PDB file of C-alpha atoms in Angstrom:
ATOM      1  CA  UNK A   1      15.110   9.542  -5.788  1.00 55.00           C
ATOM      2  CA  UNK A   2      11.991  10.891  -7.491  1.00 68.00           C
ATOM      3  CA  UNK A   3       8.873  11.793  -5.594  1.00 83.00           C
ATOM      4  CA  UNK A   4       6.868   8.790  -4.475  1.00 87.00           C
ATOM      5  CA  UNK A   5       3.198   8.476  -3.761  1.00 92.00           C
ATOM      6  CA  UNK A   6       1.716   5.982  -1.363  1.00 95.00           C
ATOM      7  CA  UNK A   7      -1.682   4.514  -0.649  1.00 96.00           C
ATOM      8  CA  UNK A   8      -2.094   3.242   2.905  1.00 97.00           C
ATOM      9  CA  UNK A   9      -4.778   0.559   3.242  1.00 98.00           C
ATOM     10  CA  UNK A  10      -5.380  -0.095   6.935  1.00 97.00           C
ATOM     11  CA  UNK A  11      -8.473  -0.164   9.135  1.00 97.00           C
ATOM     12  CA  UNK A  12      -6.595   1.380  12.068  1.00 96.00           C
ATOM     13  CA  UNK A  13      -6.586   5.161  11.993  1.00 97.00           C
ATOM     14  CA  UNK A  14      -3.721   5.147  14.507  1.00 96.00           C
ATOM     15  CA  UNK A  15      -1.594   2.843  12.336  1.00 96.00           C
ATOM     16  CA  UNK A  16      -2.273   5.013   9.271  1.00 97.00           C
ATOM     17  CA  UNK A  17      -1.287   8.113  11.225  1.00 96.00           C
ATOM     18  CA  UNK A  18       1.924   6.507  12.533  1.00 96.00           C
ATOM     19  CA  UNK A  19       2.922   5.291   9.082  1.00 96.00           C
ATOM     20  CA  UNK A  20       2.331   8.755   7.607  1.00 95.00           C
ATOM     21  CA  UNK A  21       4.567  10.218  10.322  1.00 95.00           C
ATOM     22  CA  UNK A  22       7.260   7.633   9.605  1.00 95.00           C
ATOM     23  CA  UNK A  23       7.010   8.347   5.869  1.00 94.00           C
ATOM     24  CA  UNK A  24       7.478  12.037   6.576  1.00 93.00           C
ATOM     25  CA  UNK A  25      10.462  11.286   8.813  1.00 94.00           C
ATOM     26  CA  UNK A  26      12.208   9.357   6.015  1.00 93.00           C
ATOM     27  CA  UNK A  27      12.819  12.640   4.228  1.00 91.00           C
ATOM     28  CA  UNK A  28      11.424  11.213   0.997  1.00 90.00           C
ATOM     29  CA  UNK A  29       9.193  13.559  -0.956  1.00 87.00           C
ATOM     30  CA  UNK A  30       5.798  11.850  -1.001  1.00 88.00           C
ATOM     31  CA  UNK A  31       2.066  12.217  -1.529  1.00 92.00           C
ATOM     32  CA  UNK A  32      -0.040   9.981   0.703  1.00 95.00           C
ATOM     33  CA  UNK A  33      -3.561   8.678   0.151  1.00 95.00           C
ATOM     34  CA  UNK A  34      -5.342   6.520   2.703  1.00 96.00           C
ATOM     35  CA  UNK A  35      -8.341   4.217   2.926  1.00 97.00           C
ATOM     36  CA  UNK A  36      -9.595   1.950   5.698  1.00 96.00           C
ATOM     37  CA  UNK A  37     -10.083  -1.391   3.908  1.00 96.00           C
ATOM     38  CA  UNK A  38      -9.513  -3.292   0.694  1.00 95.00           C
ATOM     39  CA  UNK A  39     -12.970  -2.509  -0.677  1.00 96.00           C
ATOM     40  CA  UNK A  40     -12.359   1.241  -0.323  1.00 96.00           C
ATOM     41  CA  UNK A  41      -8.995   0.795  -2.026  1.00 95.00           C
ATOM     42  CA  UNK A  42     -10.565  -0.883  -5.053  1.00 94.00           C
ATOM     43  CA  UNK A  43     -13.172   1.892  -5.188  1.00 93.00           C
ATOM     44  CA  UNK A  44     -10.342   4.441  -4.977  1.00 92.00           C
ATOM     45  CA  UNK A  45      -8.827   3.005  -8.165  1.00 88.00           C
ATOM     46  CA  UNK A  46     -12.140   2.416  -9.982  1.00 87.00           C
ATOM     47  CA  UNK A  47     -13.419   5.946  -9.330  1.00 88.00           C
ATOM     48  CA  UNK A  48     -10.231   7.641 -10.465  1.00 82.00           C
ATOM     49  CA  UNK A  49      -9.964   5.531 -13.572  1.00 76.00           C
ATOM     50  CA  UNK A  50     -13.557   6.389 -14.535  1.00 78.00           C
ATOM     51  CA  UNK A  51     -13.355  10.100 -13.682  1.00 76.00           C
ATOM     52  CA  UNK A  52     -10.083  11.877 -14.402  1.00 74.00           C
ATOM     53  CA  UNK A  53     -11.257  14.918 -12.428  1.00 73.00           C
ATOM     54  CA  UNK A  54     -10.845  12.840  -9.237  1.00 74.00           C
ATOM     55  CA  UNK A  55      -7.172  12.251  -9.938  1.00 75.00           C
ATOM     56  CA  UNK A  56      -4.950  14.215  -7.603  1.00 82.00           C
ATOM     57  CA  UNK A  57      -1.242  14.876  -7.663  1.00 82.00           C
ATOM     58  CA  UNK A  58       0.505  11.610  -6.964  1.00 80.00           C
ATOM     59  CA  UNK A  59      -2.056   9.390  -8.678  1.00 84.00           C
ATOM     60  CA  UNK A  60      -1.539   6.561  -9.331  1.00 86.00           C
ATOM     61  CA  UNK A  61       0.371   5.678  -6.183  1.00 91.00           C
ATOM     62  CA  UNK A  62       3.747   4.078  -6.736  1.00 89.00           C
ATOM     63  CA  UNK A  63       3.614   2.205  -3.448  1.00 94.00           C
ATOM     64  CA  UNK A  64       0.754   0.569  -1.549  1.00 96.00           C
ATOM     65  CA  UNK A  65       1.099  -0.242   2.144  1.00 97.00           C
ATOM     66  CA  UNK A  66      -1.372  -3.051   2.788  1.00 97.00           C
ATOM     67  CA  UNK A  67      -2.648  -4.402   6.082  1.00 96.00           C
ATOM     68  CA  UNK A  68      -3.770  -8.040   6.097  1.00 95.00           C
ATOM     69  CA  UNK A  69      -6.549  -8.171   8.693  1.00 93.00           C
ATOM     70  CA  UNK A  70      -9.308  -5.718   7.778  1.00 94.00           C
ATOM     71  CA  UNK A  71     -13.100  -5.775   7.564  1.00 92.00           C
ATOM     72  CA  UNK A  72     -15.067  -6.034   4.290  1.00 90.00           C
ATOM     73  CA  UNK A  73     -12.095  -7.035   2.134  1.00 93.00           C
ATOM     74  CA  UNK A  74      -8.890  -8.212   3.770  1.00 95.00           C
ATOM     75  CA  UNK A  75      -5.390  -7.796   2.376  1.00 95.00           C
ATOM     76  CA  UNK A  76      -5.226 -11.178   0.648  1.00 94.00           C
ATOM     77  CA  UNK A  77      -8.602 -10.677  -1.035  1.00 95.00           C
ATOM     78  CA  UNK A  78      -7.513  -7.193  -2.109  1.00 95.00           C
ATOM     79  CA  UNK A  79      -4.360  -8.636  -3.702  1.00 95.00           C
ATOM     80  CA  UNK A  80      -6.415 -11.153  -5.690  1.00 93.00           C
ATOM     81  CA  UNK A  81      -8.699  -8.457  -7.065  1.00 93.00           C
ATOM     82  CA  UNK A  82      -5.909  -5.915  -7.524  1.00 91.00           C
ATOM     83  CA  UNK A  83      -3.881  -8.362  -9.611  1.00 88.00           C
ATOM     84  CA  UNK A  84      -6.875  -8.660 -11.944  1.00 84.00           C
ATOM     85  CA  UNK A  85      -7.331  -4.884 -12.399  1.00 80.00           C
ATOM     86  CA  UNK A  86      -3.664  -3.947 -12.352  1.00 79.00           C
ATOM     87  CA  UNK A  87      -3.200  -4.541 -16.064  1.00 71.00           C
ATOM     88  CA  UNK A  88      -6.358  -2.730 -17.148  1.00 69.00           C
ATOM     89  CA  UNK A  89      -5.838   0.421 -15.092  1.00 67.00           C
ATOM     90  CA  UNK A  90      -2.999   2.901 -14.952  1.00 65.00           C
ATOM     91  CA  UNK A  91      -1.528   1.115 -11.929  1.00 66.00           C
ATOM     92  CA  UNK A  92       0.921  -1.222 -13.656  1.00 65.00           C
ATOM     93  CA  UNK A  93       3.876   0.352 -11.841  1.00 76.00           C
ATOM     94  CA  UNK A  94       2.357   0.103  -8.336  1.00 85.00           C
ATOM     95  CA  UNK A  95       4.178  -2.121  -5.903  1.00 91.00           C
ATOM     96  CA  UNK A  96       2.788  -3.410  -2.627  1.00 94.00           C
ATOM     97  CA  UNK A  97       4.436  -3.605   0.752  1.00 95.00           C
ATOM     98  CA  UNK A  98       2.608  -5.620   3.366  1.00 95.00           C
ATOM     99  CA  UNK A  99       2.148  -3.524   6.519  1.00 94.00           C
ATOM    100  CA  UNK A 100       0.787  -5.767   9.216  1.00 89.00           C
ATOM    101  CA  UNK A 101       0.986  -6.868  12.829  1.00 88.00           C
ATOM    102  CA  UNK A 102       1.356 -10.473  11.669  1.00 82.00           C
ATOM    103  CA  UNK A 103       4.786 -12.053  11.603  1.00 81.00           C
ATOM    104  CA  UNK A 104       3.537 -15.520  10.700  1.00 82.00           C
ATOM    105  CA  UNK A 105       5.674 -17.467   8.266  1.00 87.00           C
ATOM    106  CA  UNK A 106       2.528 -18.471   6.361  1.00 88.00           C
ATOM    107  CA  UNK A 107       1.860 -14.804   5.567  1.00 85.00           C
ATOM    108  CA  UNK A 108       5.408 -14.363   4.289  1.00 85.00           C
ATOM    109  CA  UNK A 109       4.897 -17.372   2.039  1.00 87.00           C
ATOM    110  CA  UNK A 110       1.483 -16.144   0.840  1.00 88.00           C
ATOM    111  CA  UNK A 111       2.873 -12.782  -0.275  1.00 89.00           C
ATOM    112  CA  UNK A 112       5.361 -14.552  -2.578  1.00 88.00           C
ATOM    113  CA  UNK A 113       2.455 -15.509  -4.840  1.00 91.00           C
ATOM    114  CA  UNK A 114       2.334 -11.910  -6.061  1.00 91.00           C
ATOM    115  CA  UNK A 115       5.327 -10.592  -7.988  1.00 89.00           C
ATOM    116  CA  UNK A 116       4.285  -6.990  -7.309  1.00 90.00           C
ATOM    117  CA  UNK A 117       4.504  -7.453  -3.506  1.00 93.00           C
ATOM    118  CA  UNK A 118       8.012  -6.231  -2.772  1.00 91.00           C
ATOM    119  CA  UNK A 119       8.268  -6.122   1.008  1.00 89.00           C
ATOM    120  CA  UNK A 120       6.877  -6.939   4.404  1.00 90.00           C
ATOM    121  CA  UNK A 121       6.817  -4.616   7.427  1.00 92.00           C
ATOM    122  CA  UNK A 122       5.663  -5.730  10.852  1.00 93.00           C
ATOM    123  CA  UNK A 123       4.003  -2.807  12.619  1.00 94.00           C
ATOM    124  CA  UNK A 124       6.069  -1.370  15.439  1.00 89.00           C
ATOM    125  CA  UNK A 125       9.187  -3.365  14.631  1.00 90.00           C
ATOM    126  CA  UNK A 126      11.004  -1.204  12.084  1.00 91.00           C
ATOM    127  CA  UNK A 127      12.965   2.032  12.199  1.00 92.00           C
ATOM    128  CA  UNK A 128      12.519   5.029   9.940  1.00 94.00           C
ATOM    129  CA  UNK A 129      15.847   4.176   8.280  1.00 94.00           C
ATOM    130  CA  UNK A 130      14.658   0.620   7.583  1.00 93.00           C
ATOM    131  CA  UNK A 131      11.415   1.990   6.136  1.00 94.00           C
ATOM    132  CA  UNK A 132      13.326   4.355   3.870  1.00 93.00           C
ATOM    133  CA  UNK A 133      15.600   1.549   2.698  1.00 92.00           C
ATOM    134  CA  UNK A 134      12.661  -0.750   1.907  1.00 92.00           C
ATOM    135  CA  UNK A 135      10.910   2.025  -0.024  1.00 92.00           C
ATOM    136  CA  UNK A 136      14.011   2.798  -2.045  1.00 90.00           C
ATOM    137  CA  UNK A 137      14.602  -0.895  -2.798  1.00 87.00           C
ATOM    138  CA  UNK A 138      11.003  -1.561  -3.791  1.00 85.00           C
ATOM    139  CA  UNK A 139      10.505   1.471  -6.030  1.00 77.00           C
ATOM    140  CA  UNK A 140      13.666   1.390  -8.155  1.00 69.00           C
TER     141      UNK A 140
END
């Protein structure tokens, strides 16, 4: 598998840290960016698209891990806005994996509205091997 890059969008610093550790433990070669809410994530894309000097190795991310419940702009609102900018920016190949503490059926149904959302991880309920498998499946 080629190198992947990931953007973690989560308001919990602890959850971002744990996910980065799990990503490292998968053995997949990856670059990781992180922001604390959907608004920062949109700014992340807007700034880098306007100013190429801000682009780092691994940009654009191939995989976005997205929390649902966040301040300023939650995961669902981010998806609405991201779907609008996805075509105009160099992020057409990005896929999203929901990364949330919610295991509500309504959230699983909501994510199906977006063809670029390829998976759903409930925090604390997956193994490193399961994470690796989901990443491989969603990025091929």
